[in-house]
Short mmCIF file of C-alpha atoms in Angstrom, two decimals:
data_model
loop_
_atom_site.label_atom_id
_atom_site.label_comp_id
_atom_site.label_asym_id
_atom_site.label_seq_id
_atom_site.Cartn_x
_atom_site.Cartn_y
_atom_site.Cartn_z
CA MET A 723 -0.13 0.45 0.44
CA LYS A 724 0.75 3.45 -1.17
CA LEU A 725 1.68 5.72 1.69
CA ARG A 726 0.82 9.34 1.18
CA ALA A 727 2.52 12.12 2.95
CA ILE A 728 1.08 14.06 5.45
CA GLU A 729 0.59 17.78 4.48
CA PRO A 730 2.03 20.28 7.49
CA VAL A 731 -0.65 21.96 9.13
CA PRO A 732 -0.54 25.58 8.72
CA SER A 733 0.38 27.86 11.24
CA PRO A 734 -2.21 30.14 12.62
CA PHE A 735 -0.65 33.25 11.42
CA THR A 736 -0.70 31.18 7.61
CA ARG A 737 -4.28 30.68 7.40
CA LYS A 738 -6.12 33.77 5.58
CA SER A 739 -9.33 34.75 5.61
CA ARG A 740 -11.98 37.11 3.94
CA TYR A 741 -13.11 38.53 6.67
CA ILE A 742 -12.60 42.22 7.75
CA LEU A 743 -11.22 43.24 11.24
CA VAL A 744 -12.88 46.04 12.62
CA VAL A 745 -11.12 47.40 16.13
CA GLU A 746 -13.26 49.90 17.79
CA GLY A 747 -13.71 51.07 21.37
CA ASP A 748 -16.41 52.49 21.04
CA THR A 749 -19.47 50.59 21.38
CA ASN A 750 -21.62 53.11 19.14
CA ASP A 751 -19.25 53.15 16.28
CA LEU A 752 -18.30 49.63 16.42
CA PHE A 753 -22.08 48.50 15.84
CA THR A 754 -22.34 50.93 12.78
CA THR A 755 -19.33 50.72 11.24
CA ALA A 756 -19.99 46.53 11.52
CA MET A 757 -22.84 46.36 10.25
CA ILE A 758 -22.53 48.83 6.82
CA LEU A 759 -19.57 46.68 5.83
CA HIS A 760 -22.12 43.78 6.75
CA ARG A 761 -24.47 45.75 4.04
CA PHE A 762 -21.71 45.98 1.36
CA SER A 763 -21.44 42.09 1.88
CA TYR A 764 -18.43 41.51 3.59
CA PRO A 765 -18.05 39.11 6.63
CA VAL A 766 -16.63 40.56 9.66
CA CYS A 767 -15.35 40.34 13.73
CA THR A 768 -14.79 42.55 16.11
CA ALA A 769 -12.34 43.99 18.87
CA ARG A 770 -12.83 46.42 21.69
CA ASN A 771 -9.22 46.62 22.36
CA ALA A 772 -5.98 45.87 20.33
CA ARG A 773 -5.23 42.81 22.19
CA GLN A 774 -8.28 41.53 21.46
CA ALA A 775 -7.51 42.43 17.94
CA LEU A 776 -3.58 40.08 18.20
CA ASP A 777 -5.86 37.00 19.91
CA MET A 778 -7.79 37.21 16.72
CA VAL A 779 -5.66 37.63 14.05
CA SER A 780 -3.22 34.77 15.38
CA VAL A 781 -6.24 32.39 14.80
CA ALA A 782 -6.66 33.68 11.42
CA MET A 783 -5.21 36.67 9.20
CA PRO A 784 -7.90 39.01 7.80
CA ALA A 785 -8.44 40.14 4.96
CA LEU A 786 -8.22 43.79 6.13
CA VAL A 787 -7.93 45.58 9.25
CA ILE A 788 -10.23 48.20 10.12
CA THR A 789 -9.03 50.37 13.08
CA ASP A 790 -10.05 53.36 14.67
CA PHE A 791 -7.08 55.35 16.63
CA ALA A 792 -8.17 56.12 19.92
CA LEU A 793 -8.51 52.67 21.44
CA PRO A 794 -8.27 51.85 24.81
CA GLY A 795 -4.90 50.59 26.12
CA MET A 796 -2.51 50.05 23.21
CA ASN A 797 -3.28 53.01 20.48
CA GLY A 798 -3.93 52.42 16.75
CA ILE A 799 -0.93 53.47 15.71
CA ASP A 800 1.03 51.22 18.34
CA PHE A 801 -1.56 48.59 17.59
CA LEU A 802 0.04 48.73 13.96
CA ARG A 803 3.82 48.56 14.90
CA VAL A 804 2.99 45.40 16.56
CA LEU A 805 1.58 44.05 13.59
CA GLY A 806 3.96 45.75 11.40
CA SER A 807 6.73 44.16 13.69
CA ASN A 808 5.65 40.34 12.73
CA PRO A 809 6.06 38.76 9.46
CA HIS A 810 3.26 37.13 8.63
CA THR A 811 0.84 40.49 9.51
CA ILE A 812 2.94 42.80 7.97
CA SER A 813 1.39 43.04 4.97
CA ILE A 814 -1.87 43.29 6.47
CA PRO A 815 -4.25 46.26 4.43
CA VAL A 816 -5.20 48.46 7.09
CA LEU A 817 -7.66 51.50 7.32
CA LEU A 818 -6.71 53.86 10.23
CA LEU A 819 -9.86 55.76 10.89
CA VAL A 820 -8.41 59.07 12.80
CA PRO A 821 -10.14 62.48 14.66
CA PRO A 822 -10.32 65.49 12.17
CA GLY A 823 -6.47 67.27 11.49
CA ASP A 824 -3.36 65.53 10.65
CA ILE A 825 -1.40 62.34 11.80
CA GLY A 826 0.38 61.76 8.85
CA HIS A 827 4.03 62.37 10.54
CA GLU A 828 2.85 59.19 13.55
CA MET A 829 2.49 56.82 10.62
CA SER A 830 5.41 58.09 9.14
CA ASP A 831 7.15 54.92 11.13
CA VAL A 832 4.84 52.43 11.00
CA GLU A 833 6.13 49.40 8.36
CA ILE A 834 3.20 47.80 7.43
CA GLY A 835 1.86 47.28 3.79
CA GLY A 836 -1.47 49.10 2.16
CA ARG A 837 -2.08 51.76 4.65
CA SER A 838 -5.19 53.97 4.41
CA ILE A 839 -6.56 56.80 6.82
CA LEU A 840 -9.93 58.20 6.95
CA HIS A 841 -10.80 61.07 8.52
CA LYS A 842 -13.83 61.52 11.01
CA PRO A 843 -16.93 61.36 10.63
CA VAL A 844 -16.27 59.25 7.64
CA ALA A 845 -18.58 59.07 4.68
CA VAL A 846 -20.17 55.72 3.80
CA GLU A 847 -19.34 56.03 0.44
CA ASP A 848 -15.28 56.51 1.31
CA LEU A 849 -15.60 53.87 3.71
CA TYR A 850 -16.99 51.46 0.37
CA ARG A 851 -13.98 52.83 -1.59
CA ALA A 852 -11.44 52.30 0.23
CA VAL A 853 -12.73 48.79 1.31
CA GLN A 854 -12.86 48.14 -2.21
CA ALA A 855 -9.67 49.63 -3.16
CA ALA A 856 -7.53 47.30 -0.56
CA MET A 857 -10.27 44.34 -0.85
CA GLU A 858 -10.78 43.52 -4.64
CA SER A 859 -8.66 43.43 -7.96
CA THR A 860 -11.04 45.06 -9.66
CA PRO A 861 -12.31 47.42 -6.45
CA ARG A 862 -15.64 49.44 -7.78
CA THR A 863 -16.55 53.19 -6.45
CA ASN A 864 -20.50 52.91 -6.35
CA ILE A 865 -21.89 51.35 -3.41
CA ARG A 866 -24.29 48.37 -4.53
CA VAL A 867 -26.61 46.68 -2.46
CA GLN A 868 -29.06 43.76 -3.34
CA ALA A 869 -32.57 44.43 -4.59
CA THR A 870 -35.24 42.00 -5.63
CA LEU A 871 -36.67 44.60 -8.48
CA PRO A 872 -39.10 44.18 -11.73
CA VAL A 873 -37.34 45.06 -14.91
CA THR A 874 -38.60 45.13 -18.56
CA VAL A 875 -35.83 44.63 -20.89
CA ASN A 876 -36.63 46.13 -24.30
CA ASN A 877 -40.35 46.46 -23.87
CA VAL A 878 -40.33 42.81 -22.24
CA ALA A 879 -41.46 42.49 -18.74
CA LEU A 880 -39.32 39.55 -16.96
CA ASP A 881 -40.81 36.47 -15.66
CA SER A 882 -40.75 37.46 -11.85
CA ALA A 883 -42.99 33.90 -11.08
CA ARG A 884 -39.50 32.27 -12.00
CA GLY A 885 -37.34 34.89 -9.78
CA GLU A 886 -35.98 37.26 -12.96
CA CYS A 887 -35.33 40.49 -11.62
CA ALA A 888 -32.77 43.25 -10.54
CA THR A 889 -30.97 41.48 -7.82
CA HIS A 890 -28.30 43.96 -7.44
CA VAL A 891 -28.42 48.02 -8.36
CA SER A 892 -26.24 50.77 -8.09
CA ALA A 893 -26.17 54.24 -9.39
CA HIS A 894 -23.93 53.45 -12.58
CA GLY A 895 -25.93 49.85 -13.31
CA LEU A 896 -27.43 46.24 -12.21
CA TYR A 897 -27.02 43.11 -12.16
CA ILE A 898 -30.63 41.50 -13.88
CA ARG A 899 -31.14 37.31 -12.96
CA THR A 900 -32.29 36.33 -16.10
CA PHE A 901 -32.64 33.28 -17.84
CA LYS A 902 -32.91 34.94 -21.69
CA TYR A 903 -29.55 35.45 -22.92
CA HIS A 904 -28.01 38.04 -24.23
CA ARG A 905 -25.01 38.93 -25.72
CA PRO A 906 -21.92 41.03 -23.92
CA ASP A 907 -21.91 44.53 -25.37
CA GLU A 908 -25.60 44.46 -26.53
CA GLN A 909 -27.31 48.11 -25.96
CA ILE A 910 -30.95 47.24 -24.11
CA ALA A 911 -33.61 49.11 -23.06
CA LEU A 912 -34.39 49.11 -19.72
CA LEU A 913 -37.37 50.18 -17.30
CA LEU A 914 -36.69 49.97 -13.86
CA THR A 915 -39.13 50.19 -11.09
CA ILE A 916 -37.49 51.19 -7.85
CA GLY A 917 -38.59 52.82 -4.45
CA GLY A 918 -42.11 53.46 -6.18
CA ARG A 919 -40.81 55.40 -8.97
CA THR A 920 -40.14 54.32 -12.89
CA VAL A 921 -37.03 55.06 -13.87
CA LYS A 922 -36.03 54.80 -18.03
CA ALA A 923 -32.29 53.77 -18.75
CA ASP A 924 -30.36 52.39 -21.93
CA GLY A 925 -27.48 50.94 -20.91
CA ARG A 926 -24.19 47.89 -22.03
CA ILE A 927 -24.40 44.08 -21.17
CA LEU A 928 -20.58 44.38 -19.38
CA TYR A 929 -21.18 39.92 -19.96
CA THR A 930 -23.82 37.42 -18.58
CA ARG A 931 -23.68 34.24 -17.28
CA ARG A 932 -25.82 30.95 -18.08
CA GLN A 933 -27.60 28.74 -16.07
CA ASP A 934 -25.85 26.05 -16.77
CA SER A 935 -22.16 27.63 -17.10
CA ASP A 936 -22.16 27.42 -13.51
CA LEU A 937 -24.13 25.73 -11.12
CA PHE A 938 -23.26 27.89 -8.11
CA MET A 939 -23.82 31.59 -9.68
CA GLU A 940 -26.37 33.42 -10.59
CA PRO A 941 -27.95 33.23 -14.02
CA GLY A 942 -28.08 36.67 -15.80
CA MET A 943 -26.66 39.74 -17.12
CA ALA A 944 -24.20 42.80 -15.30
CA VAL A 945 -25.21 45.90 -17.35
CA LYS A 946 -23.90 49.40 -16.73
CA PHE A 947 -26.42 52.36 -17.76
CA THR A 948 -24.93 54.35 -20.97
CA ARG A 949 -28.12 56.81 -20.56
CA ILE A 950 -30.02 57.63 -17.90
CA MET A 951 -31.58 60.97 -16.55
CA ALA A 952 -29.54 62.21 -13.43
CA GLU A 953 -32.05 62.81 -11.45
CA ASP A 954 -32.96 59.14 -11.71
CA ARG A 955 -29.39 58.83 -10.67
CA GLU A 956 -29.42 60.57 -7.83
CA PHE A 957 -32.37 59.14 -6.86
CA ILE A 958 -31.17 55.76 -7.03
CA ARG A 959 -28.05 56.70 -5.45
CA GLN A 960 -30.14 58.22 -2.68
CA PHE A 961 -31.90 54.73 -2.45
CA VAL A 962 -28.76 52.67 -2.03
CA HIS A 963 -27.51 55.32 0.74
CA ASP A 964 -30.80 54.76 1.80
CA ALA A 965 -30.59 50.80 2.01
CA VAL A 966 -27.15 50.75 3.43
CA THR A 967 -27.73 53.47 6.22
CA ARG A 968 -31.26 52.26 7.23
CA GLY A 969 -32.17 51.71 10.97
CA ILE A 970 -28.41 52.98 11.77
CA VAL A 971 -27.68 56.09 13.62
CA MET A 972 -24.94 57.28 11.56
CA ASP A 973 -22.22 58.69 13.12
CA LEU A 974 -19.90 57.97 10.58
CA GLN A 975 -21.04 61.27 8.43
#
């Protein structure tokens, strides 16, 4: 019988995860940031201070750390110095949330990759773009949210009984779940019902997914708006903003 070599068990520091670690001493700010990230569709873990955060990082490295500057005990800068002193954690991207003013000089001797500073109060859109830049190979600049919205394509209403609808929407486009095939780069006319408002737009299909191409992916097409009234785009942007912040007392903006 042929024996198979036993693969070495990775150390905790080498087990990477896609979660975002939020480190914040203020309970309200911690809840707000975590909830918004969750609505951005990212898995989130939280820590109330740097020591808790370091314990969590030693179990599985996050894909991104978002930490406040004013932490109880060890502050955010010293926390980053600890991460930067360890060869296993030096490459973790970090967003440091700081009060108004310039503390860039305090970051000058912090050796850690992918550092970014966001000044409080942080606008939701700025947080989204910073997270996208740190996490994604093709970052988005406009927030998109999950939705279930009726859509008409080229004057043909999609079959909502079969689950055909817009499943994600942003101010610049949407993803449409449909079993009807359309070619990439095809120009289409859209009629979208959103928040009780009917929006007309033209769009270009960026890519499509067939039902039989991947059982784990939603069939349909991603569409970029090519023509839309400015007031309709602003209405969608506000709809998206409200969907992200609904029920949250906003201290970020």
